Coordinates of C-alpha atoms in Angstrom, one line a residue:
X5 CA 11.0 6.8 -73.6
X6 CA 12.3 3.7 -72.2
X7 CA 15.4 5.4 -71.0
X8 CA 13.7 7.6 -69.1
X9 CA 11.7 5.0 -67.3
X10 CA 14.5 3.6 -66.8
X11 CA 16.3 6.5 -65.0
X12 CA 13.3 7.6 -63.3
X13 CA 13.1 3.9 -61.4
X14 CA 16.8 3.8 -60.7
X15 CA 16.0 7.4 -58.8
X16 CA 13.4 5.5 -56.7
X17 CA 15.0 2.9 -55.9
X18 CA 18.2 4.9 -54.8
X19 CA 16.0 7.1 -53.2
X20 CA 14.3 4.5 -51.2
X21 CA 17.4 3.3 -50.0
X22 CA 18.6 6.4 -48.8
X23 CA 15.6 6.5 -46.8
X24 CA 15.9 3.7 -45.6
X25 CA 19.6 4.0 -44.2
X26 CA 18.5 7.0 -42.6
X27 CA 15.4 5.4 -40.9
X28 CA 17.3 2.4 -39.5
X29 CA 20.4 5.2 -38.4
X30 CA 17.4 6.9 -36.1
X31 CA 16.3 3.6 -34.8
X32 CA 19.7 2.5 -33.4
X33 CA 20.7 5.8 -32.1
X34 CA 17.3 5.4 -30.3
X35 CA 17.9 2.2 -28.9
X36 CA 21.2 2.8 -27.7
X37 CA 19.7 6.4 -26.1
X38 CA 17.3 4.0 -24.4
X39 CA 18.8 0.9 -23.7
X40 CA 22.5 0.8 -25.2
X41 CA 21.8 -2.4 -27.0
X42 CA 21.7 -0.9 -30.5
X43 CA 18.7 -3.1 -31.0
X44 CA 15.6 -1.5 -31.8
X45 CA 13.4 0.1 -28.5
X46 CA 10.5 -2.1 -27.5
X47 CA 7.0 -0.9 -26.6
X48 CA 7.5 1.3 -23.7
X49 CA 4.3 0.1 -22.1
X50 CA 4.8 -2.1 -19.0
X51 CA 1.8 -4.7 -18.8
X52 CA 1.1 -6.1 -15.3
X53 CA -0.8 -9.2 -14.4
X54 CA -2.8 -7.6 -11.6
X55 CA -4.3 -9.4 -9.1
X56 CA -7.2 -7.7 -7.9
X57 CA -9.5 -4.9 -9.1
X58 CA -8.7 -1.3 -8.1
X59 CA -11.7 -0.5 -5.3
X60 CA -11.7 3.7 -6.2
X61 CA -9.2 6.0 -6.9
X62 CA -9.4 8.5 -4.2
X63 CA -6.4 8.9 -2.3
X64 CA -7.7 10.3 0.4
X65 CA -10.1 7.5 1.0
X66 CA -9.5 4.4 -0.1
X67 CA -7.3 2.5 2.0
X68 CA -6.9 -0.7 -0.5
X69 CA -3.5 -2.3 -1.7
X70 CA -5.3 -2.6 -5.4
X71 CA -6.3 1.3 -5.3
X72 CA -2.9 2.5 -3.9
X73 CA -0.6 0.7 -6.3
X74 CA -2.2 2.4 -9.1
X75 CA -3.5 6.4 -7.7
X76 CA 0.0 6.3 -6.1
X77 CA 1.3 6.7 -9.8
X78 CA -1.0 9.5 -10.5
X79 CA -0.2 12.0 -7.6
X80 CA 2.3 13.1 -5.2
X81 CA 2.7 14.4 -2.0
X82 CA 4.7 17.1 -0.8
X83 CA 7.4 14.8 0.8
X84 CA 8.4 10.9 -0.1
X85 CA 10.5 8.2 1.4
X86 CA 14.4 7.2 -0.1
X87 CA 15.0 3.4 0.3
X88 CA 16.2 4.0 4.0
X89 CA 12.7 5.4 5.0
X90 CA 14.1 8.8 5.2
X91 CA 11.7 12.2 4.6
X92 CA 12.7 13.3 1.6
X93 CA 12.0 16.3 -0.9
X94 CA 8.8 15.7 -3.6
X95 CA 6.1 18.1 -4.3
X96 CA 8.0 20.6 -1.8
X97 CA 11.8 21.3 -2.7
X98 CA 12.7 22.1 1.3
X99 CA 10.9 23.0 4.2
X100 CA 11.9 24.6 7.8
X101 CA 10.4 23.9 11.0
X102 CA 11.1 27.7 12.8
X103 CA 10.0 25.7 16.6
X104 CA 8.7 22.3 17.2
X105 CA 5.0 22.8 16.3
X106 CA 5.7 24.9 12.6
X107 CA 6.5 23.8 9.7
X108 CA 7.0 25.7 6.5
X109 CA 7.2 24.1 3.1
X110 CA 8.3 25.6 -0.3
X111 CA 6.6 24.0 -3.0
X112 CA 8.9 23.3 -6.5
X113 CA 7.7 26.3 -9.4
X114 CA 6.5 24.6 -12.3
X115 CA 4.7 21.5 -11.4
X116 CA 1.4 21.2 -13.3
X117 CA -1.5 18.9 -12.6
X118 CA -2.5 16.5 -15.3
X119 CA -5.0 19.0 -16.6
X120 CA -2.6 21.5 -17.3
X121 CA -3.0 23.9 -14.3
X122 CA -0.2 24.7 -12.4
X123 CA 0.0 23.4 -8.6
X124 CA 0.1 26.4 -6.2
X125 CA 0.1 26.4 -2.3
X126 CA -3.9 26.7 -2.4
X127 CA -4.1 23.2 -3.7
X128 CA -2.2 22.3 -0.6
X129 CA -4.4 23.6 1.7
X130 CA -7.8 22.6 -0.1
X131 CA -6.1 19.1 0.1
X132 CA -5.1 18.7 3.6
X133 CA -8.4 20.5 4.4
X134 CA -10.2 17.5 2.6
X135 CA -8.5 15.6 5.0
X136 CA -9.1 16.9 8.0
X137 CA -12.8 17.5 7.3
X138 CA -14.9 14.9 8.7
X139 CA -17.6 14.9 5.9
X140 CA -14.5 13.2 3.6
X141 CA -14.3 10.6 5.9
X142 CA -10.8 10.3 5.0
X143 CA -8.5 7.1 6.1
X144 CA -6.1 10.0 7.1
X145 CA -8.1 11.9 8.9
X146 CA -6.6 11.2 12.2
X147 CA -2.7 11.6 10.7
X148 CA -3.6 15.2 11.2
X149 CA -6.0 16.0 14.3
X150 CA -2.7 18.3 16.1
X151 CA -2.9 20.6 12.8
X152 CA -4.3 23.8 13.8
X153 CA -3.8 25.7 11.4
X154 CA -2.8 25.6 7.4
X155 CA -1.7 29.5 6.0
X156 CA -1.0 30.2 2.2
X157 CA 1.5 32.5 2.9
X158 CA 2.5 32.6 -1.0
X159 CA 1.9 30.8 -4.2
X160 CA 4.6 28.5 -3.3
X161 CA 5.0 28.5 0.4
X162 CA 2.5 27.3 2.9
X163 CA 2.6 27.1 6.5
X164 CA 1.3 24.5 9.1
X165 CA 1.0 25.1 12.8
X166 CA 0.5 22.2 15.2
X167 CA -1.1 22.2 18.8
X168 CA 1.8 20.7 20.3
X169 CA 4.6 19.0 19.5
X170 CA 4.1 15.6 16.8
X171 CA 6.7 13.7 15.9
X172 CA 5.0 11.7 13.0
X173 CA 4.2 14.3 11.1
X174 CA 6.4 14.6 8.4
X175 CA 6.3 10.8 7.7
X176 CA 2.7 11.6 7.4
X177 CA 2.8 14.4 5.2
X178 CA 5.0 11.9 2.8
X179 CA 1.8 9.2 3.0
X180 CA 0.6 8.6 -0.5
X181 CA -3.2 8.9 1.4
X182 CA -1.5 12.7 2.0
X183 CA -1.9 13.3 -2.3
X184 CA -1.9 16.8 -3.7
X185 CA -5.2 16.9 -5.6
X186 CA -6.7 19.6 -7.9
X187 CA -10.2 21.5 -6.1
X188 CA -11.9 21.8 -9.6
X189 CA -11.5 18.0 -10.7
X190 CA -13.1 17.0 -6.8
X191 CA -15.6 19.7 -7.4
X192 CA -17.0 18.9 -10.8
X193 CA -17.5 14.9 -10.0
X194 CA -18.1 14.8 -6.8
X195 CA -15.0 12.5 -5.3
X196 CA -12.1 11.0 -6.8
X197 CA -13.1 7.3 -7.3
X198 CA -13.5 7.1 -10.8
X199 CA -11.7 10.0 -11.9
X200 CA -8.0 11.2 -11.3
X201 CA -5.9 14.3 -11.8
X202 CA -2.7 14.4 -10.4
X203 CA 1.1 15.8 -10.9
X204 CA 2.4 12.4 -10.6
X205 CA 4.7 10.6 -13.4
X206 CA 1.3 8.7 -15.6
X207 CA -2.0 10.0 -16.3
X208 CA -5.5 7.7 -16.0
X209 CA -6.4 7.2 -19.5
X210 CA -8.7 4.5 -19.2
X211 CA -10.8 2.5 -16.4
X212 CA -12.6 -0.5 -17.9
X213 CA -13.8 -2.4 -14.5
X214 CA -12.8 -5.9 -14.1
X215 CA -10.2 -5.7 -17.1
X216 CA -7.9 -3.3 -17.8
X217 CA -6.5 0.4 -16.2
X218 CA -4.5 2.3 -18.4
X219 CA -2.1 4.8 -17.6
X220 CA 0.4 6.8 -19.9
X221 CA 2.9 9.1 -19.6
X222 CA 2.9 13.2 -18.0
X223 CA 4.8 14.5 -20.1
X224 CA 5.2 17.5 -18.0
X225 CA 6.2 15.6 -15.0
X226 CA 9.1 17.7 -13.0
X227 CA 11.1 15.3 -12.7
X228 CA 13.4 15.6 -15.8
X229 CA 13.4 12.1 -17.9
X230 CA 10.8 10.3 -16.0
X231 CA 8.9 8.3 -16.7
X232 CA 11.1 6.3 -19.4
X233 CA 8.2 4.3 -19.8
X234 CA 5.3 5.6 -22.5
X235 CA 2.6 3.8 -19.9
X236 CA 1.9 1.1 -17.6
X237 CA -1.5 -0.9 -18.0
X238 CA -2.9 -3.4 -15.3
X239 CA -4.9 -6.0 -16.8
X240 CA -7.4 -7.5 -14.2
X241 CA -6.7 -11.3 -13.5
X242 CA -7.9 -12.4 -10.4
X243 CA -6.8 -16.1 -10.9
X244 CA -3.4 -16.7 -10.0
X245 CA -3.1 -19.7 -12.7
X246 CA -3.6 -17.4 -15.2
X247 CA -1.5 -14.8 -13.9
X248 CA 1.5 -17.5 -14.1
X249 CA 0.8 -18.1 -17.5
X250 CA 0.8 -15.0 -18.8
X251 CA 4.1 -13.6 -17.7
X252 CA 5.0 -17.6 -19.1
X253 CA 4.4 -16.7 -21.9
X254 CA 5.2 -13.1 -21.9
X255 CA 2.0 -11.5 -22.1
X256 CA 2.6 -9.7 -19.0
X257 CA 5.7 -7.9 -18.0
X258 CA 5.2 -8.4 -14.3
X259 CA 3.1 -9.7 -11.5
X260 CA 2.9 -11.3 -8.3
X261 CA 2.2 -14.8 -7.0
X262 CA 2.0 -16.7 -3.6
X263 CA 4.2 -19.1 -2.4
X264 CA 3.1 -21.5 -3.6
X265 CA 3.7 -20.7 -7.3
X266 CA 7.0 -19.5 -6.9
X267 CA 8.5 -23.3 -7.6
X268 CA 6.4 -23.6 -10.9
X269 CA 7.4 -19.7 -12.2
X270 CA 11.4 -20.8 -11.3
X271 CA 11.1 -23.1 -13.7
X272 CA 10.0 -20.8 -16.7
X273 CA 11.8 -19.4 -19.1
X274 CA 12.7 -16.1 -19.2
X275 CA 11.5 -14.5 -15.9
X276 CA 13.2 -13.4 -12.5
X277 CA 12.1 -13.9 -9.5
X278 CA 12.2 -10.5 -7.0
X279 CA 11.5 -10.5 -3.6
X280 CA 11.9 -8.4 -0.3
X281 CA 10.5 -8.6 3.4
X282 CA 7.6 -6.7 3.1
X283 CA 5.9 -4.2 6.0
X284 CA 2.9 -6.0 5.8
X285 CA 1.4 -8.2 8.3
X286 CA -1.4 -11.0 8.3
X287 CA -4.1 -10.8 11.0
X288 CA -7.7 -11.9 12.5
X289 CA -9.8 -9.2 13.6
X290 CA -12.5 -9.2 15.9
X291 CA -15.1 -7.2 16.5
X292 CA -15.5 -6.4 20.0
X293 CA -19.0 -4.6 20.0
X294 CA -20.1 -8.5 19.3
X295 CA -20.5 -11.2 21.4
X296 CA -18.4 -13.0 22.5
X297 CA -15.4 -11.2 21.1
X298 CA -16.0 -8.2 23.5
X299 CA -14.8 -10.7 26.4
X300 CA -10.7 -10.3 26.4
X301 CA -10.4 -13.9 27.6
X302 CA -12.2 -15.0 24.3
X303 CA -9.7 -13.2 22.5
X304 CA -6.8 -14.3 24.1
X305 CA -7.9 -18.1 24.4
X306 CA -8.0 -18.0 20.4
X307 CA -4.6 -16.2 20.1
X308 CA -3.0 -19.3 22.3
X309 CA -5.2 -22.0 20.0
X310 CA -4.0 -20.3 16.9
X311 CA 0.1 -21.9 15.7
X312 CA 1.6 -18.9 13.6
X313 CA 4.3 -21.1 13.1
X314 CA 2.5 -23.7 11.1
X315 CA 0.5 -20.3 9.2
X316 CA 4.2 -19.6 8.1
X317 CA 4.6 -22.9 7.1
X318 CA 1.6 -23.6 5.2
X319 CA 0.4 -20.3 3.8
X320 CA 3.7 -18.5 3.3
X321 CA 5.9 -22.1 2.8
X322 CA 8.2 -20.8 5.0
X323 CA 8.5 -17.4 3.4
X324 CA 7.6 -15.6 6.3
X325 CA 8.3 -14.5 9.8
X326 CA 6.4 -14.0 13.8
X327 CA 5.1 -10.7 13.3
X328 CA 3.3 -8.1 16.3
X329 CA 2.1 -5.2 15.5
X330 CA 5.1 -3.4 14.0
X331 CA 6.5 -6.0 11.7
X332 CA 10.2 -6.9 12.2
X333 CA 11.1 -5.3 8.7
X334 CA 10.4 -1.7 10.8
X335 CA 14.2 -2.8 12.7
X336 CA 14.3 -1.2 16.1
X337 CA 10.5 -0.3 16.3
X338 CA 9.3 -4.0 16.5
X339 CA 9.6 -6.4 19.5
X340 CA 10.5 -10.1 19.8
X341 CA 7.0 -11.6 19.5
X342 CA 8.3 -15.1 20.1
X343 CA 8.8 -14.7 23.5
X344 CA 5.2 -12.8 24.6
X345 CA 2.7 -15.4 26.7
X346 CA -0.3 -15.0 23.8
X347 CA 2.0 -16.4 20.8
X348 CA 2.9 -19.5 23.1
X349 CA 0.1 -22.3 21.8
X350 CA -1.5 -23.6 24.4
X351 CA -4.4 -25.5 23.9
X352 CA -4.9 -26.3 28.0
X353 CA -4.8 -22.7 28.8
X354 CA -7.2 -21.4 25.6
X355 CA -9.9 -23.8 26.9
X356 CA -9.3 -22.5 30.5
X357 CA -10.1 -19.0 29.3
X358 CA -13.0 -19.9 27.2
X359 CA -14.7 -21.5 30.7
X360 CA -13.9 -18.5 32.3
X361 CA -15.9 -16.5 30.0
X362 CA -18.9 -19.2 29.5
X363 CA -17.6 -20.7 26.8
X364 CA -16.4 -24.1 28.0
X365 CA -18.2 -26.2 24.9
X366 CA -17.0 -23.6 22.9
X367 CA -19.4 -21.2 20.3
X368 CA -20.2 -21.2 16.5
X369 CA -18.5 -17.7 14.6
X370 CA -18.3 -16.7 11.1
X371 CA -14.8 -15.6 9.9
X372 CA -14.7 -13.4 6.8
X373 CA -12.0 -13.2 4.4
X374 CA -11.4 -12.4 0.3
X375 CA -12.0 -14.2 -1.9
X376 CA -9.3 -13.4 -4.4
X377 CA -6.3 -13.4 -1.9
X378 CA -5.4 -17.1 -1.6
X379 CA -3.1 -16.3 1.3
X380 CA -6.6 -14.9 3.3
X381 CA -8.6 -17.6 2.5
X382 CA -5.7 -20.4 3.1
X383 CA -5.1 -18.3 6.4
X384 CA -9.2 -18.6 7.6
X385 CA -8.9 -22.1 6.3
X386 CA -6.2 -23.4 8.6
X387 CA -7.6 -21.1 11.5
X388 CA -11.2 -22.7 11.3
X389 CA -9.0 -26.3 11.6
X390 CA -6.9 -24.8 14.5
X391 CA -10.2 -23.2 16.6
X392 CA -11.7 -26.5 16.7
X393 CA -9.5 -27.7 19.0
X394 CA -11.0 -25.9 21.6
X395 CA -14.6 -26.0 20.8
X396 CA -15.0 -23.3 18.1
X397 CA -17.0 -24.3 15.2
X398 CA -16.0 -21.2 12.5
X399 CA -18.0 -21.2 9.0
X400 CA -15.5 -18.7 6.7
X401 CA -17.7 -16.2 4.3
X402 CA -15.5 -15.6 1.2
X403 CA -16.1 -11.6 -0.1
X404 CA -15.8 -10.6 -3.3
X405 CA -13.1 -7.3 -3.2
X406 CA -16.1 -4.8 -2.8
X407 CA -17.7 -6.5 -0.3
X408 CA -15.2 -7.0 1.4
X409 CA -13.4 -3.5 1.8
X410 CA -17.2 -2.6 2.8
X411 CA -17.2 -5.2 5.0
X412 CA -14.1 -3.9 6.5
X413 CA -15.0 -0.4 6.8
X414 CA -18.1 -0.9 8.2
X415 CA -17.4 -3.6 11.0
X416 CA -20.0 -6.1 9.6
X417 CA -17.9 -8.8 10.7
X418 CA -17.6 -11.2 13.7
X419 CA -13.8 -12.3 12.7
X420 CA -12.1 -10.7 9.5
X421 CA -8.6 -12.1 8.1
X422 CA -7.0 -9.5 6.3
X423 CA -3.5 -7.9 5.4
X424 CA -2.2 -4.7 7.1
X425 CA 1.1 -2.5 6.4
X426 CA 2.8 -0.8 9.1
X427 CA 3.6 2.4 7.1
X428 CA 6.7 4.2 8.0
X429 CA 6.0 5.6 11.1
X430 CA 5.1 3.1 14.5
X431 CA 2.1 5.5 15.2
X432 CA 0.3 4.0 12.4
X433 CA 0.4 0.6 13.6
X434 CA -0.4 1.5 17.3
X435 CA -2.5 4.9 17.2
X436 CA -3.6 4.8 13.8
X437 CA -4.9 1.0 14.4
X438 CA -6.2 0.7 17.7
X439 CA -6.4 4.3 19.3
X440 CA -10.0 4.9 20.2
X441 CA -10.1 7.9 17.7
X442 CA -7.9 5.8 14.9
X443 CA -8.7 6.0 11.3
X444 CA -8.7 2.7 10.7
X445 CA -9.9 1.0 14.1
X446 CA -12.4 -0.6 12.4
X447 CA -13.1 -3.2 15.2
X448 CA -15.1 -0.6 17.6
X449 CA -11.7 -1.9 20.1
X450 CA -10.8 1.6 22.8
X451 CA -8.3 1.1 25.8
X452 CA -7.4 4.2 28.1
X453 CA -4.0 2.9 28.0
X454 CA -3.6 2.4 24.5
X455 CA -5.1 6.0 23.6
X456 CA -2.4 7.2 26.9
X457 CA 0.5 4.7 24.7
X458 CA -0.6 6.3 21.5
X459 CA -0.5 9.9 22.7
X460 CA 2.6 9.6 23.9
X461 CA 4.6 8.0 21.5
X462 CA 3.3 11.1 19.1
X463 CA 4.3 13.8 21.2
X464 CA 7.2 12.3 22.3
X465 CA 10.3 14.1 20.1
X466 CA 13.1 12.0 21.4
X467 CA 13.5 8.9 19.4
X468 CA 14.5 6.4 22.4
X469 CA 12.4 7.5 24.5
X470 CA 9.4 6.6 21.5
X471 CA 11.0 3.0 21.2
X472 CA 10.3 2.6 24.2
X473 CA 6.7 3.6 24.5
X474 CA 5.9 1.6 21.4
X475 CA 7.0 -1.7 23.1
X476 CA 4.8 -0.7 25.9
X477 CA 2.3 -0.2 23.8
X478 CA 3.0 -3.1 21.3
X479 CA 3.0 -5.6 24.5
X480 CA -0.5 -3.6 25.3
X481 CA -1.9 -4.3 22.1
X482 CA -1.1 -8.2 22.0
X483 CA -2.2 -8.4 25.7
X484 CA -5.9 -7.2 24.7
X485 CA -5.6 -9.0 21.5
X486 CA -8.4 -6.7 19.2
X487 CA -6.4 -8.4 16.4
X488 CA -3.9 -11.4 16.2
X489 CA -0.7 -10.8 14.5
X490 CA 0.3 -13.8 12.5
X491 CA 3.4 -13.5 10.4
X492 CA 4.8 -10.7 8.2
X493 CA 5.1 -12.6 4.5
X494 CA 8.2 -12.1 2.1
X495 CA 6.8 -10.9 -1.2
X496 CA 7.5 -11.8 -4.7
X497 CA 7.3 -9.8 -7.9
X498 CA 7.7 -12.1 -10.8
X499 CA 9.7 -10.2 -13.9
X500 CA 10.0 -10.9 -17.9
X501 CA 14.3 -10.5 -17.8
X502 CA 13.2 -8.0 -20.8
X503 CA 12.0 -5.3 -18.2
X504 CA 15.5 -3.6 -16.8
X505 CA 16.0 -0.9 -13.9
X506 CA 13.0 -2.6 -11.4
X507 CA 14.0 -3.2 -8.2
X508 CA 11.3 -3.7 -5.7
X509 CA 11.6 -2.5 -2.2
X510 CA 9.9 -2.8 1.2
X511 CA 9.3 1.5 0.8
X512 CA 8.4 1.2 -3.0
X513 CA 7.8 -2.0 -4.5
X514 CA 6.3 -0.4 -8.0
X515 CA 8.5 2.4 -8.6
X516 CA 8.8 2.0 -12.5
X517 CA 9.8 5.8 -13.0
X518 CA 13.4 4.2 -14.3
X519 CA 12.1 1.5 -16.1
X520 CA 12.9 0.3 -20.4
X521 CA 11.5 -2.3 -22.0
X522 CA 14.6 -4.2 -23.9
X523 CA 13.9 -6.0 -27.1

């Protein structure tokens, strides 16, 4: 009887260790299939320190950085950008354009939507119809007034015609605010804001407001082994101290910081420091259906009281440049600010301009900014010191994220600090900004000559010739000063040195298709 306990535990014990052999064999050949170390795999969910609440989740609608970074990992659009800002290939495989105001895209077979329903050339049209229709009150709306027509002519080919010739259209078929999205999800709740369905690389599994988003992985994504990660989850944390000391101390795989907390995060162990000129510009807004701010000299008197240099200086510490309209990261679109009149500080001439317009003892204003962007409210902060100078008394009205994209959108402002990208195509930044019927001119600012500029510069096909109505219009723009242009800021991505294959770029700072998480 003993024997044979004896033999049986020498059986489970040999057993056990031929399990185990077998179990640590799959492990390494895992690892090294995932990141060649031979050390065991990681968690494959990227945690980010975010630094501001997502605002909704439609793409079609909300404009904000915090909404984009995340809905623009749940959908696609039928083209995309490579890291030159070329049109490339996404949810369509090709397209043709038969004369200069038709284009014909064939969509890639297969693609599903996160609910399991295949994506066919009706989804397309249903999504670019969304759009267009006014009840959506879409940010994109305007990208597409010269569509005239949208024709399923199969399953997977669909067919636009324009109204005449437009040369931004395919950069703005590649917009992220151009998402493919399913008719029955929009149907069933409504809008998109708080639910998502897309063909893009994760899934929304989870929403918890003011504290976490969690996405995971499509498996059915049609791009074949991507996403590498198993999810990506943004944890809410508005304070940048605490954002600093969570990828410290490696509770966070990434997240940003200002300028200011670059020197501490350089000193920390184990994290990397990325950065790249971003496409983004600071500004002031005005509203010009309020007084006195629809008087031009106003405007311009504060554009020659305001010192960009010393907003670089103190905001950015340096880490940023003079920006117009088109940032200087858009190469041969933008001009050479530093030599136009208006970004020449002149504190003689500003109070010459304010007399002009019955200002001489100056006025009281309210400038609004958000409260969870330091760089905003450091940017109103030195701009309430710099107006004094010439008489203006300005009492800044910090917004909480909500409030303050409502503010935004609904021009319940006087002056409004902010962030703006230029997008990929100069049209944005002039037409899409400041043309009468632009999306986004949220300032209630028209011009004939700026909607003339604008037209132009979309029609026009031949690419000089467009450089050289966007100066025009650029110069236009500055000289009626709706907004002020401050500087364009570098941006920083701080990185755990565990997180491998990120690369952040001007055209896609949070691409993590290609990223593994290394023990």
């Amino acid at each position: 009887m003993k024997k044979n306990w004896m033999v049986l535990l020498m059986g489970i014990v040999l057993a056990t260790l031929l399990l185990s052999a077998c179990s640590n064999e799959g492990t390494s050949n895992e690892a090294d299939a995932d990141g060649g170390s031979g050390e065991a795999a990681a968690e494959q969910v990227l945690k980010i320190g975010n630094d501001q609440e997502p605002a909704g989740l439609d793409p079609h609608k909300v404009p904000a950085h915090s909404s984009i970074r995340i809905y623009e990992k749940i959908y696609d659009s039928l083209l995309t950008f490579d890291e030159d800002m070329k049109v490339q290939p996404e949810l369509a495989e090709k397209w043709e354009q038969p004369d200069e105001t038709t284009y014909v895209f064939t969509l890639r077979e297969g693609v599903k939507f996160h609910n399991g329903r295949e994506m066919t050339a009706e989804d397309v049209k249903y999504s670019f119809e969304r759009i267009m229709d006014e009840e959506t009150a879409s940010i994109a709306k305007s990208y597409f007034d010269k569509v005239e027509s949208i024709e399923v002519v199969s399953p997977t080919e669909i067919k636009f015609t324009l109204s005449e010739p437009y040369a931004p259209f395919l950069s703005y078929v590649a917009s992220t605010n151009a998402a493919i999205v399913a008719k029955e999800v929009v149907e069933e709740n409504g809008d998109l804001n708080q639910v998502a369905v897309g063909t893009g690389p994760f899934k929304l599994d989870e929403w918890l407001p003011d504290n976490h988003v969690k996405l995971s992985k499509n498996e059915d994504y049609y791009k074949e082994g991507q996403p590498k990660l198993d999810g990506v989850t943004y944890l809410t944390m508005k304070d940048e101290s605490a954002r600093l000391a969570a990828i410290r101390t490696g509770e966070v795989h990434v997240t940003t910081l200002s300028s200011q907390s670059i020197p501490l995060a350089e000193k920390s162990d184990g994290v990397e420091i990325k950065s790249y000129q971003s496409t983004e510009y600071s500004y002031v807004g005005f509203n010009v259906n309020k007084e006195p701010f629809n008087d031009v000299k106003v405007r311009q008197a504060i554009s020659l009281a305001v010192d960009r240099k010393e907003v670089a200086d103190v905001v950015w510490k340096g880490d940023a440049v003079l920006s117009g309209p088109i940032p200087e990261s858009m190469g041969q679109w933008a001009i050479d600010v530093t030599q136009e009149e208006l970004y020449q500080q002149n504190i003689e001439k500003a109070k010459e301009l304010l007399a002009e317009a019955g200002y001489e003892d100056g006025f009281e204003t309210v400038i609004s900014t958000a409260s969870t962007y330091p760089d905003m409210v450091d940017t109103a902060q030195l701009l309430q010191q710099q107006l004094e100078a010439i008489g203006i008394k300005a009492e800044i009205r910090q917004l909480e994220w909500g409030q303050y994209i409502d503010t935004w959108t609904n021009g319940d402002h006087e002056m409004l600090v902010g962030r703006n990208s230029s997008g990929s195509d100069p049209d944005r930044s002039i037409g899409f900004f400041f043309s009468t019927e632009g999306s986004a001119n949220v300032w209630g600012f028209s011009d004939e000559k700026i909607d003339q500029l604008a037209e132009e510069g979309r029609t026009t096909i031949d690419p000089e010739k467009r450089v050289e109505i966007y100066n025009e219009a650029q110069k236009r723009v500055i000289e009626q000063s709706p907004n002020l242009f401050l500087v364009s800021p570098e941006k920083f991505f701080i990185v755990r040195d565990s997180v491998d294959n990120y690369s952040p770029t001007a055209n896609e700072p949070e691409n993590f298709n290609d990223v593994v998480i290394m023990e």
